[in-house]
Coordinates of C-alpha atoms in Angstrom, one line a residue:
M1 CA 0.0 0.0 0.0
S2 CA 1.3 3.4 -0.9
T3 CA 2.0 5.8 2.0
S4 CA -0.1 8.4 0.2
E5 CA -3.1 6.2 -0.1
P6 CA -5.5 5.9 2.9
P7 CA -6.0 2.4 4.3
T8 CA -9.2 0.5 3.5
W9 CA -10.4 0.6 7.2
P10 CA -11.6 3.7 9.1
H11 CA -8.4 5.2 10.4
C12 CA -7.3 7.7 13.0
A13 CA -5.8 10.3 10.7
H14 CA -4.0 11.9 13.7
G15 CA -1.3 14.3 12.6
A16 CA -2.6 14.5 9.1
D17 CA -1.2 17.4 7.0
P18 CA -2.6 18.4 3.6
V19 CA 0.9 18.8 2.2
A20 CA 3.3 16.7 4.2
D21 CA 1.1 13.7 5.3
P22 CA -2.5 13.9 4.0
V23 CA -3.3 10.4 5.5
G24 CA -1.9 10.8 9.0
C25 CA -2.1 7.9 11.5
R26 CA -3.3 4.7 9.8
G27 CA -4.5 3.1 13.0
I28 CA -8.0 1.6 12.9
H29 CA -10.6 3.2 15.1
V30 CA -11.0 1.6 18.5
P31 CA -14.6 0.4 18.7
G32 CA -16.8 3.2 19.8
Y33 CA -14.2 5.9 19.2
T34 CA -12.7 7.8 16.3
E35 CA -9.0 7.3 17.4
C36 CA -6.7 4.4 17.3
L37 CA -5.5 2.8 20.5
A38 CA -2.2 4.8 20.3
H39 CA -3.9 8.2 20.2
L40 CA -6.9 7.4 22.3
A41 CA -7.2 9.6 25.4
G42 CA -5.8 8.0 28.6
A43 CA -9.2 7.7 30.4
D44 CA -10.9 6.3 27.3
R45 CA -8.0 3.8 26.7
D46 CA -8.3 2.6 30.3
V47 CA -12.0 2.1 29.8
Y48 CA -11.4 0.1 26.6
L49 CA -8.7 -2.1 28.1
A50 CA -10.8 -2.8 31.2
G51 CA -13.5 -4.0 28.9
L52 CA -11.3 -6.7 27.4
T53 CA -11.4 -10.3 28.6
P54 CA -9.1 -13.2 27.8
G55 CA -10.1 -14.7 24.5
A56 CA -11.5 -11.5 23.1
S57 CA -11.0 -10.6 19.5
I58 CA -9.1 -7.4 18.7
D59 CA -8.4 -5.4 15.6
H60 CA -5.6 -2.8 15.7
R61 CA -4.5 -2.7 12.1
G62 CA -2.2 0.1 11.2
T63 CA -1.6 1.2 14.8
T64 CA 1.8 2.1 16.2
F65 CA 2.6 0.2 19.4
T66 CA 5.2 1.3 21.9
E67 CA 6.4 -1.5 24.1
S68 CA 4.4 -0.2 27.1
L69 CA 1.2 0.1 25.1
L70 CA 1.5 -3.5 23.8
N71 CA 2.2 -4.8 27.3
A72 CA -0.9 -3.0 28.6
L73 CA -3.0 -4.6 25.8
L74 CA -1.6 -8.1 26.5
N75 CA -2.1 -7.7 30.3
A76 CA -5.8 -6.9 29.7
L77 CA -6.0 -10.2 27.7
R78 CA -4.0 -12.3 30.2
D79 CA -5.6 -15.5 31.4
S80 CA -5.4 -15.7 35.2
A81 CA -5.4 -19.5 35.1
T82 CA -2.3 -19.7 32.9
G83 CA -0.7 -16.3 33.4
H84 CA -0.3 -16.0 29.6
P85 CA -2.2 -13.8 27.1
R86 CA -5.2 -15.4 25.3
L87 CA -6.5 -13.7 22.2
G88 CA -9.4 -14.6 19.9
A89 CA -9.0 -13.2 16.3
A90 CA -6.1 -10.8 16.3
G91 CA -5.7 -8.1 13.7
F92 CA -2.2 -6.6 13.7
G93 CA -1.8 -6.0 10.0
S94 CA 0.4 -3.1 9.0
V95 CA 1.2 -2.5 12.7
T96 CA 4.5 -1.0 13.8
F97 CA 6.0 -2.3 17.0
E98 CA 8.5 0.3 18.1
G99 CA 10.0 -1.7 21.0
E100 CA 10.2 -5.4 21.7
A101 CA 7.0 -7.3 20.9
G102 CA 6.5 -9.9 23.6
F103 CA 4.0 -12.6 22.6
D104 CA 5.7 -15.4 24.4
S105 CA 3.4 -18.3 25.3
A106 CA 0.4 -16.3 24.0
T107 CA -2.6 -18.3 22.5
F108 CA -4.3 -17.0 19.4
E109 CA -7.7 -18.8 19.3
G110 CA -8.7 -17.2 16.0
A111 CA -6.9 -16.0 13.0
A112 CA -3.8 -14.0 13.7
G113 CA -3.0 -11.3 11.1
F114 CA 0.4 -9.7 11.2
G115 CA 0.7 -9.0 7.4
S116 CA 3.0 -6.1 6.5
A117 CA 3.7 -5.5 10.2
T118 CA 7.0 -4.0 11.2
F119 CA 8.9 -5.2 14.2
E120 CA 11.6 -2.6 15.0
G121 CA 12.8 -4.6 18.0
D122 CA 12.9 -8.3 18.7
A123 CA 9.7 -10.2 18.1
W124 CA 9.1 -12.8 20.9
F125 CA 6.6 -15.6 19.9
G126 CA 8.3 -18.4 21.8
S127 CA 5.9 -21.3 22.8
A128 CA 3.0 -19.3 21.3
T129 CA 0.0 -21.2 20.0
F130 CA -1.8 -20.2 16.8
E131 CA -5.1 -22.2 16.8
G132 CA -6.2 -20.6 13.6
D133 CA -4.3 -19.3 10.5
A134 CA -1.3 -17.1 11.2
W135 CA -0.4 -14.6 8.5
F136 CA 3.0 -12.7 8.6
G137 CA 3.2 -12.1 4.9
S138 CA 5.4 -9.1 3.9
A139 CA 6.2 -8.5 7.5
T140 CA 9.6 -6.9 8.4
F141 CA 11.5 -8.1 11.4
K142 CA 14.3 -5.7 12.0
G143 CA 15.5 -7.4 15.2
D144 CA 15.5 -11.1 15.9
A145 CA 12.3 -13.1 15.3
R146 CA 11.9 -15.8 17.9
F147 CA 9.3 -18.5 17.3
R148 CA 11.0 -21.3 19.1
S149 CA 8.6 -24.1 20.1
A150 CA 5.7 -22.1 18.6
T151 CA 2.7 -24.2 17.4
F152 CA 0.8 -23.3 14.2
E153 CA -2.3 -25.5 14.1
G154 CA -3.6 -23.8 11.0
E155 CA -1.8 -22.4 8.0
A156 CA 1.3 -20.3 8.6
G157 CA 2.2 -17.7 6.0
F158 CA 5.5 -15.8 6.0
D159 CA 5.6 -15.2 2.3
S160 CA 7.7 -12.2 1.2
A161 CA 8.6 -11.5 4.9
T162 CA 12.0 -10.0 5.6
F163 CA 14.1 -11.1 8.6
K164 CA 17.0 -8.7 9.1
G165 CA 18.1 -10.4 12.3
D166 CA 18.2 -14.0 13.2
A167 CA 15.1 -16.0 12.7
R168 CA 14.6 -18.8 15.2
F169 CA 11.9 -21.4 14.5
G170 CA 13.7 -24.2 16.4
S171 CA 11.3 -27.0 17.6
A172 CA 8.3 -25.1 16.1
T173 CA 5.4 -27.3 14.9
F174 CA 3.6 -26.5 11.7
E175 CA 0.5 -28.7 11.5
G176 CA -0.9 -27.1 8.4
D177 CA 0.9 -25.7 5.4
A178 CA 3.8 -23.4 6.0
G179 CA 4.6 -20.8 3.4
F180 CA 7.9 -18.9 3.3
G181 CA 7.9 -18.1 -0.4
S182 CA 10.1 -15.2 -1.5
A183 CA 11.0 -14.5 2.1
T184 CA 14.5 -13.0 2.8
F185 CA 16.6 -14.1 5.7
E186 CA 19.5 -11.6 6.1
G187 CA 20.7 -13.2 9.4
D188 CA 20.9 -16.9 10.3
A189 CA 17.7 -18.9 10.1
W190 CA 17.1 -21.7 12.6
F191 CA 14.6 -24.4 11.9
D192 CA 16.3 -27.1 13.9
S193 CA 13.9 -29.8 15.2
A194 CA 11.0 -28.1 13.6
T195 CA 8.1 -30.3 12.4
F196 CA 6.3 -29.6 9.1
K197 CA 3.2 -31.8 8.9
G198 CA 1.7 -30.1 5.8
D199 CA 3.4 -28.6 2.8
A200 CA 6.5 -26.5 3.5
G201 CA 6.8 -23.8 0.8
F202 CA 10.3 -22.3 0.6
G203 CA 10.1 -21.2 -3.1
S204 CA 12.3 -18.3 -4.1
V205 CA 13.6 -17.9 -0.5
T206 CA 16.9 -16.1 0.0
F207 CA 19.2 -17.0 2.9
E208 CA 22.0 -14.5 3.2
G209 CA 23.3 -16.2 6.3
D210 CA 23.3 -19.8 7.4
A211 CA 20.1 -21.8 7.4
W212 CA 19.7 -24.7 9.9
F213 CA 17.1 -27.4 9.4
G214 CA 18.9 -30.0 11.6
S215 CA 16.6 -32.7 12.9
A216 CA 13.6 -31.1 11.2
T217 CA 10.7 -33.3 10.1
F218 CA 8.9 -32.9 6.8
V219 CA 5.8 -35.2 6.6
E220 CA 4.0 -34.1 3.4
S221 CA 6.1 -31.6 1.6
D222 CA 6.5 -32.3 -2.1
Q223 CA 8.4 -29.1 -3.1
F224 CA 11.2 -27.3 -1.3
G225 CA 12.5 -24.3 -3.2
P226 CA 14.0 -23.1 -5.4
L227 CA 15.7 -21.1 -2.7
V228 CA 19.0 -19.2 -2.5
C229 CA 21.4 -19.4 0.4
A230 CA 24.7 -17.6 0.4
G231 CA 25.9 -19.5 3.6
R232 CA 25.2 -23.0 4.8
L233 CA 21.9 -24.8 4.5
V234 CA 21.8 -27.4 7.2
L235 CA 19.3 -30.3 6.9
S236 CA 21.3 -32.6 9.1
G237 CA 19.1 -35.0 11.1
A238 CA 16.0 -33.8 9.2
M239 CA 13.4 -36.4 8.1
F240 CA 11.4 -36.3 4.8
G241 CA 8.4 -38.6 4.9
S242 CA 6.9 -38.1 1.5
P243 CA 8.2 -37.6 -2.1
V244 CA 9.9 -34.3 -2.4
T245 CA 11.9 -32.2 -4.9
L246 CA 14.5 -29.9 -3.4
S247 CA 15.9 -27.1 -5.6
F248 CA 18.7 -25.1 -4.0
V249 CA 21.2 -22.4 -5.0
V250 CA 23.5 -22.7 -2.0
C251 CA 27.1 -22.4 -0.9
R252 CA 27.1 -25.5 1.3
L253 CA 24.4 -28.1 1.9
E254 CA 24.8 -30.4 5.0
C255 CA 22.6 -33.5 5.1
R256 CA 24.4 -35.5 7.8
R257 CA 22.1 -38.3 9.1
T258 CA 19.2 -36.9 7.1
R259 CA 16.4 -39.6 6.6
W260 CA 14.6 -39.9 3.3
S261 CA 11.5 -42.2 3.8
S262 CA 10.3 -41.7 0.2
T263 CA 11.6 -40.9 -3.2
A264 CA 13.4 -37.6 -3.5
E265 CA 15.3 -35.5 -6.1
I266 CA 17.8 -32.8 -5.1
R267 CA 18.8 -30.3 -7.8
L268 CA 21.6 -27.9 -6.9
R269 CA 23.8 -25.1 -8.2
Y270 CA 27.0 -23.7 -6.7
A271 CA 26.8 -26.2 -3.8
T272 CA 29.2 -28.3 -1.8
V273 CA 27.1 -31.1 -0.3
D274 CA 27.8 -33.5 2.7
F275 CA 25.6 -36.6 2.9
A276 CA 27.6 -38.5 5.6
H277 CA 25.5 -41.2 7.3
A278 CA 22.3 -40.1 5.5
V279 CA 19.6 -42.8 5.2
F280 CA 17.9 -43.4 1.8
E281 CA 15.0 -45.8 2.0
Y282 CA 13.9 -45.1 -1.6
P283 CA 15.6 -43.9 -4.7
L284 CA 17.3 -40.5 -4.3
T285 CA 18.8 -38.4 -7.1
I286 CA 21.4 -35.7 -6.5
A287 CA 22.0 -33.7 -9.7
A288 CA 23.7 -30.5 -10.8
E289 CA 21.4 -28.0 -12.5
P290 CA 23.2 -26.6 -15.5
D291 CA 21.0 -23.5 -15.9
P292 CA 19.4 -21.1 -13.4
F293 CA 16.1 -22.3 -11.9
V294 CA 12.9 -21.0 -13.4
L295 CA 10.1 -19.7 -11.2
I296 CA 6.5 -20.5 -11.7
D297 CA 5.9 -17.2 -13.5
G298 CA 8.7 -18.1 -16.0
R299 CA 11.3 -15.7 -14.6
P300 CA 14.8 -17.1 -13.8
L301 CA 15.7 -17.2 -10.1
A302 CA 18.0 -14.4 -9.2
E303 CA 21.5 -15.5 -8.2
D304 CA 22.9 -12.1 -7.2
L305 CA 24.5 -13.5 -4.1
F306 CA 26.8 -15.6 -6.2
P307 CA 29.3 -13.6 -8.4
S308 CA 29.6 -14.7 -12.0
A309 CA 33.2 -15.9 -11.3
Y310 CA 31.8 -18.7 -9.0
D311 CA 31.6 -22.2 -10.5
P312 CA 27.9 -23.2 -10.6
G313 CA 28.9 -26.9 -10.5
V314 CA 28.1 -29.1 -7.5
R315 CA 30.8 -30.8 -5.4
V316 CA 30.2 -33.8 -3.1
A317 CA 32.2 -33.7 0.1
S318 CA 31.3 -37.0 1.7
L319 CA 29.2 -40.1 1.3
R320 CA 30.6 -41.9 4.3
G321 CA 28.2 -44.3 6.1
V322 CA 25.6 -44.0 3.3
D323 CA 23.8 -47.0 1.8
A324 CA 24.2 -46.2 -1.9
A325 CA 21.9 -48.9 -3.2
H326 CA 19.2 -46.3 -3.9
L327 CA 21.5 -43.4 -4.8
V328 CA 21.9 -41.8 -8.2
L329 CA 24.5 -39.1 -8.8
A330 CA 24.3 -37.0 -12.0
D331 CA 26.9 -34.5 -13.3
L332 CA 28.6 -34.0 -9.9
D333 CA 32.2 -33.2 -9.0
L334 CA 33.5 -36.1 -6.9
W335 CA 37.1 -34.8 -6.6
E336 CA 37.1 -34.4 -2.9
C337 CA 34.3 -36.9 -2.0
L338 CA 35.1 -39.3 0.8
F339 CA 33.7 -42.8 0.0
T340 CA 35.3 -44.9 2.8
G341 CA 32.5 -46.6 4.8
T342 CA 29.9 -46.3 2.1
V343 CA 27.7 -49.5 1.9
H344 CA 26.6 -51.1 -1.4
L345 CA 28.9 -48.8 -3.3
D346 CA 28.9 -51.3 -6.2
Q347 CA 25.2 -50.4 -6.7
L348 CA 25.8 -46.7 -7.0
R349 CA 24.5 -45.2 -10.3
L350 CA 26.6 -42.5 -11.9
E351 CA 24.9 -40.5 -14.7
G352 CA 26.2 -37.8 -16.9
A353 CA 29.6 -36.3 -16.4
C354 CA 30.6 -37.3 -12.8
T355 CA 34.3 -36.3 -12.4
F356 CA 36.9 -37.9 -10.0
N357 CA 40.2 -36.7 -8.8
T358 CA 43.3 -37.6 -10.9
A359 CA 46.9 -38.6 -10.3
P360 CA 49.5 -35.8 -10.3
P361 CA 50.5 -35.0 -13.9
A362 CA 54.1 -34.5 -15.2
V363 CA 57.3 -36.0 -13.9
H364 CA 58.3 -35.6 -10.3
W365 CA 61.5 -36.4 -8.5
R366 CA 61.8 -38.8 -5.5
R367 CA 65.3 -38.2 -4.3
W368 CA 67.3 -38.8 -7.5
L369 CA 64.7 -41.0 -9.2
P370 CA 62.2 -39.6 -11.7
V371 CA 58.6 -40.6 -10.9
R372 CA 55.7 -40.2 -13.3
F373 CA 52.1 -41.2 -12.5
T374 CA 49.9 -42.2 -15.5
E375 CA 46.7 -40.1 -15.6
R376 CA 43.9 -42.0 -14.1
R377 CA 40.8 -41.5 -11.8
V378 CA 41.8 -41.7 -8.1
L379 CA 39.8 -41.2 -4.9
A380 CA 40.4 -38.2 -2.6
E381 CA 41.4 -40.6 0.1
E382 CA 44.2 -42.0 -2.0
H383 CA 45.5 -38.4 -2.4
H384 CA 45.4 -38.0 1.4
W385 CA 47.1 -41.3 2.1
R386 CA 49.9 -40.8 -0.5
A387 CA 50.5 -37.2 0.6
S388 CA 51.0 -38.4 4.2
Q389 CA 53.7 -40.9 3.3
P390 CA 57.4 -40.2 3.9
G391 CA 59.0 -38.9 0.7
A392 CA 55.7 -38.2 -1.0
V393 CA 56.1 -36.4 -4.3
Q394 CA 54.4 -33.1 -5.0
G395 CA 50.9 -33.1 -6.4
W396 CA 49.3 -35.4 -3.9
A397 CA 46.9 -33.4 -1.7
L398 CA 46.7 -33.6 2.0
G399 CA 43.3 -33.9 3.6
T400 CA 41.2 -35.1 6.5
G401 CA 40.8 -38.6 5.2
R402 CA 42.7 -41.2 7.3
A403 CA 41.9 -44.3 5.3
G404 CA 44.8 -46.5 4.2
P405 CA 45.3 -49.1 1.4
L406 CA 43.5 -51.8 3.4
Q407 CA 40.3 -49.7 3.6
L408 CA 40.6 -48.2 0.1
A409 CA 41.0 -51.5 -1.8
P410 CA 37.3 -52.6 -1.3
V411 CA 36.2 -49.1 -2.2
Y412 CA 38.0 -49.2 -5.5
R413 CA 36.6 -52.7 -6.1
A414 CA 33.0 -51.6 -5.5
L415 CA 33.4 -48.6 -7.8
R416 CA 34.9 -50.7 -10.5
K417 CA 31.9 -53.0 -10.4
A418 CA 29.6 -49.9 -10.5
F419 CA 31.4 -48.7 -13.7
E420 CA 31.3 -52.2 -15.2
D421 CA 27.5 -52.4 -14.6
G422 CA 27.2 -49.0 -16.3
K423 CA 29.1 -50.3 -19.3
H424 CA 31.9 -47.8 -18.7
E425 CA 34.9 -50.1 -19.1
P426 CA 37.7 -47.5 -19.3
G427 CA 36.4 -46.0 -16.1
A428 CA 36.3 -49.4 -14.5
A429 CA 39.9 -50.0 -15.6
D430 CA 41.0 -47.0 -13.7
F431 CA 39.4 -48.3 -10.5
Y432 CA 40.8 -51.7 -11.1
Y433 CA 44.3 -50.1 -11.2
G434 CA 43.5 -48.3 -8.0
E435 CA 42.4 -51.5 -6.4
M436 CA 45.6 -53.3 -7.4
E437 CA 47.7 -50.4 -6.1
M438 CA 46.0 -50.5 -2.8
R439 CA 46.5 -54.3 -2.6
R440 CA 50.2 -53.9 -3.4
H441 CA 50.7 -51.4 -0.6
A442 CA 48.4 -53.1 2.0
D443 CA 50.1 -54.5 5.1
D444 CA 48.1 -57.7 5.3
I445 CA 49.4 -59.5 2.2
P446 CA 52.3 -62.0 2.1
R447 CA 55.7 -60.9 0.8
S448 CA 55.4 -63.4 -2.1
E449 CA 52.1 -61.9 -3.2
R450 CA 53.4 -58.4 -2.9
G451 CA 56.4 -59.4 -5.1
L452 CA 54.0 -60.8 -7.8
L453 CA 51.9 -57.7 -7.7
T454 CA 55.0 -55.5 -8.0
A455 CA 56.2 -57.4 -11.0
Y456 CA 52.7 -57.2 -12.6
W457 CA 52.7 -53.5 -12.0
A458 CA 56.2 -52.9 -13.3
L459 CA 55.8 -55.0 -16.5
S460 CA 52.3 -53.8 -17.6
G461 CA 50.6 -51.6 -15.1
Y462 CA 48.4 -54.5 -14.0
G463 CA 47.6 -55.3 -17.6
L464 CA 46.3 -51.7 -18.2
R465 CA 49.4 -49.8 -19.5
A466 CA 50.1 -50.9 -23.1
S467 CA 53.1 -48.6 -23.5
R468 CA 54.8 -50.1 -20.5
A469 CA 54.3 -53.6 -21.8
L470 CA 55.5 -52.6 -25.2
A471 CA 58.5 -50.9 -23.8
W472 CA 59.5 -54.0 -21.9
L473 CA 58.9 -56.1 -25.0
G474 CA 61.2 -53.8 -26.9
V475 CA 63.9 -54.2 -24.2
A476 CA 63.4 -57.9 -24.2
I477 CA 63.8 -58.1 -28.0
L478 CA 66.9 -55.9 -28.0
L479 CA 68.5 -57.9 -25.2
T480 CA 67.7 -61.2 -27.0
I481 CA 69.2 -60.0 -30.2
V482 CA 72.4 -58.9 -28.4
L483 CA 72.7 -62.1 -26.5
L484 CA 72.1 -64.2 -29.6
M485 CA 74.7 -62.3 -31.6
A486 CA 77.2 -62.6 -28.7
F487 CA 76.7 -66.2 -27.6
G488 CA 73.8 -67.9 -29.3
L489 CA 74.5 -68.0 -33.0
A490 CA 77.1 -70.6 -34.1
Q491 CA 80.3 -69.5 -35.7
D492 CA 79.4 -71.1 -39.0
T493 CA 76.6 -73.2 -40.2
P494 CA 77.5 -76.8 -39.3
K495 CA 78.2 -79.0 -42.3
Q496 CA 76.5 -82.4 -42.9
T497 CA 78.7 -85.4 -43.7
A498 CA 77.7 -88.8 -45.0
T499 CA 79.7 -91.9 -44.1
G500 CA 79.2 -95.6 -45.2
T501 CA 80.9 -98.9 -46.1
V502 CA 80.9 -100.5 -49.6
P503 CA 80.7 -104.3 -49.3
A504 CA 83.6 -106.2 -51.0
G505 CA 81.4 -108.2 -53.2
G506 CA 79.2 -105.3 -54.0
G507 CA 75.6 -104.9 -53.1
K508 CA 73.6 -102.3 -51.0
V509 CA 75.6 -99.4 -49.5
T510 CA 74.3 -97.8 -46.2
F511 CA 75.2 -94.2 -45.4
E512 CA 75.0 -92.4 -42.0
I513 CA 74.4 -88.7 -42.3
G514 CA 75.9 -86.6 -39.4
K515 CA 76.1 -83.0 -38.6
D516 CA 78.8 -81.2 -36.7
D517 CA 78.0 -79.5 -33.4
P518 CA 77.5 -75.8 -33.6
Q519 CA 80.7 -74.0 -32.5
N520 CA 80.8 -71.1 -30.2
P521 CA 81.4 -67.9 -32.0
T522 CA 84.8 -66.3 -32.1
G523 CA 86.2 -63.1 -33.7
N524 CA 83.8 -60.4 -34.8
R525 CA 80.3 -61.4 -33.5
F526 CA 78.4 -58.2 -34.3
T527 CA 78.0 -58.3 -38.0
G528 CA 75.1 -57.5 -40.2
K529 CA 74.6 -61.1 -41.2
R530 CA 74.5 -62.3 -37.6
F531 CA 72.1 -59.4 -36.7
E532 CA 69.7 -60.6 -39.4
K533 CA 69.8 -64.1 -38.1
A534 CA 69.3 -63.0 -34.5
L535 CA 66.4 -60.8 -35.5
N536 CA 64.8 -63.7 -37.3
V537 CA 65.1 -65.9 -34.2
T538 CA 63.8 -63.2 -31.9
L539 CA 60.7 -62.2 -34.0
N540 CA 59.8 -65.9 -34.3
S541 CA 60.0 -66.2 -30.5
V542 CA 57.6 -63.3 -30.0
V543 CA 54.9 -65.2 -31.9
F544 CA 56.0 -68.4 -30.2
R545 CA 57.5 -70.1 -33.3
A546 CA 60.7 -71.9 -33.8
S547 CA 63.2 -70.2 -36.1
G548 CA 65.1 -73.3 -37.4
Q549 CA 68.4 -71.5 -36.9
D550 CA 71.5 -73.3 -35.7
L551 CA 72.2 -72.2 -32.2
T552 CA 74.8 -73.0 -29.6
T553 CA 73.8 -74.5 -26.3
A554 CA 73.6 -71.0 -24.8
G555 CA 71.6 -69.8 -27.7
T556 CA 69.1 -72.6 -27.2
Y557 CA 68.4 -71.5 -23.7
I558 CA 68.2 -67.9 -24.8
E559 CA 65.6 -68.8 -27.4
M560 CA 63.6 -70.8 -24.8
T561 CA 63.6 -67.8 -22.4
S562 CA 62.6 -65.5 -25.2
R563 CA 59.8 -67.7 -26.4
F564 CA 58.3 -67.6 -22.9
T565 CA 58.7 -63.9 -21.9
E566 CA 58.1 -62.1 -25.1
P567 CA 54.7 -63.6 -26.0
V568 CA 53.6 -62.9 -22.4
L569 CA 54.6 -59.2 -22.8
L570 CA 52.9 -59.0 -26.2
G571 CA 49.8 -60.5 -24.6
L572 CA 49.8 -58.0 -21.8
A573 CA 50.1 -55.1 -24.3
V574 CA 47.1 -56.4 -26.3
L575 CA 45.1 -56.9 -23.0
A576 CA 45.8 -53.3 -22.0
I577 CA 44.7 -51.9 -25.4
R578 CA 41.5 -54.0 -25.2
N579 CA 40.7 -52.7 -21.7
R580 CA 40.9 -49.2 -22.9
V581 CA 38.8 -49.4 -26.0
K582 CA 36.1 -51.9 -25.2
R583 CA 32.7 -50.7 -24.1

């Protein structure tokens, strides 16, 4: 309502001035008088207040209440049996409360209207009971608004209200619908242990401070948001008993030990979320929203509290203690996510572009040895563990995770299965690599098994690094060629000789064909001809074929070793390529 327009009720008009203030005081007439309660003469005011009884209905819209005037009114309505004010229908619309407004433990038996009211001091409604509807739409609370343990038996409307101080609704009970649409909370908002038995409407709400919904209970809410919170939005310990869609633009969302007793979808922007030990009884989807949320009227939700330089992506901080059998993650950043302790992680569904942390790039130096980590998906906990080890190379990030290889191996194994079930074989290969790395570094395996795993890692990166296997194959081929040229090839090709005896009287002659033993080489052994022969023997060994060349005794053993090792290395290279390209 414009300040130049008169209110719709008969008003006091005290102090009206044709130029400066043509309306004057907006307070409604006290019944039987032409002034509002604030400007009613002292004797007449006493008569009016003396005529009030507990449970009486009052209407003081537009009136300005000092703290003493409000106390006088509430004392007139105080029930002697309980010691607390008891009002019938209460009209406080567009009222200004200049001091503190003390409605603690008051009972409103009819509708309570505080629409467009202004509370310049703290507003005290702790343990108040609203038996009818309560309307605080467009109200302004310049101090703290304290509704702790208040009970709203009808509908509660705080739409477009402004809370400049802290708003405390802890342990409040909303038995009907509760509407906070387009409200603005400039301080912290506390809804801890509150109970919402009807719909809880928080559409287009703005939280400039922290918002606490810890241990709150939502029984029938089906829509929560979209809302904007520049601080923390805390739903830890809250319980959602019906299907619900949550739409938040928030800096940090905490849902520790939150219970979801029905299907739910959480769509987020800019957020870092913590779901440690949350309970999902039905499918729950957590997804990043790529574009600003759209309101019912088609306008995009304002995100002025988040500068354009901020990343609108969504980061998951922890899933520890969660049963992931019903969990779906879509387009989330899992770089810093802690997975240790998650149950049924193999049944986790990953949709869209879910990104994991990676191994440090480039070459690093460990003392005098160069160290290079092949790019792969790694868990944040592996970063934390490696960074805490003596002599750790740069690039591994320290963190709060305290899990070691023994705890991380099953986590990698479960995520590998989740990727395999999703037909994402290259991703599954990364987690298989991580699993094998954790097994190799674990303290509970025998030394012999650790040696086998180390050899498997060194030769082919657990059957996943084709370049490593091919490099070792090239080394093996070169070494075989050198050894054959030096020791394996005979000096000359042995000549065959035929010997036999001719009978004296003639007849059949029998010949025995023999062959000289290959002679060890002497003189210049590294010639082009000997290289060609050695290469022929070696390449035949790679494909597990005999070359037919004349070899010395040492050369025979060299060829046997080559025919065993080189096909194995070739097979490991082929296996690694297959694991990277199959779907």
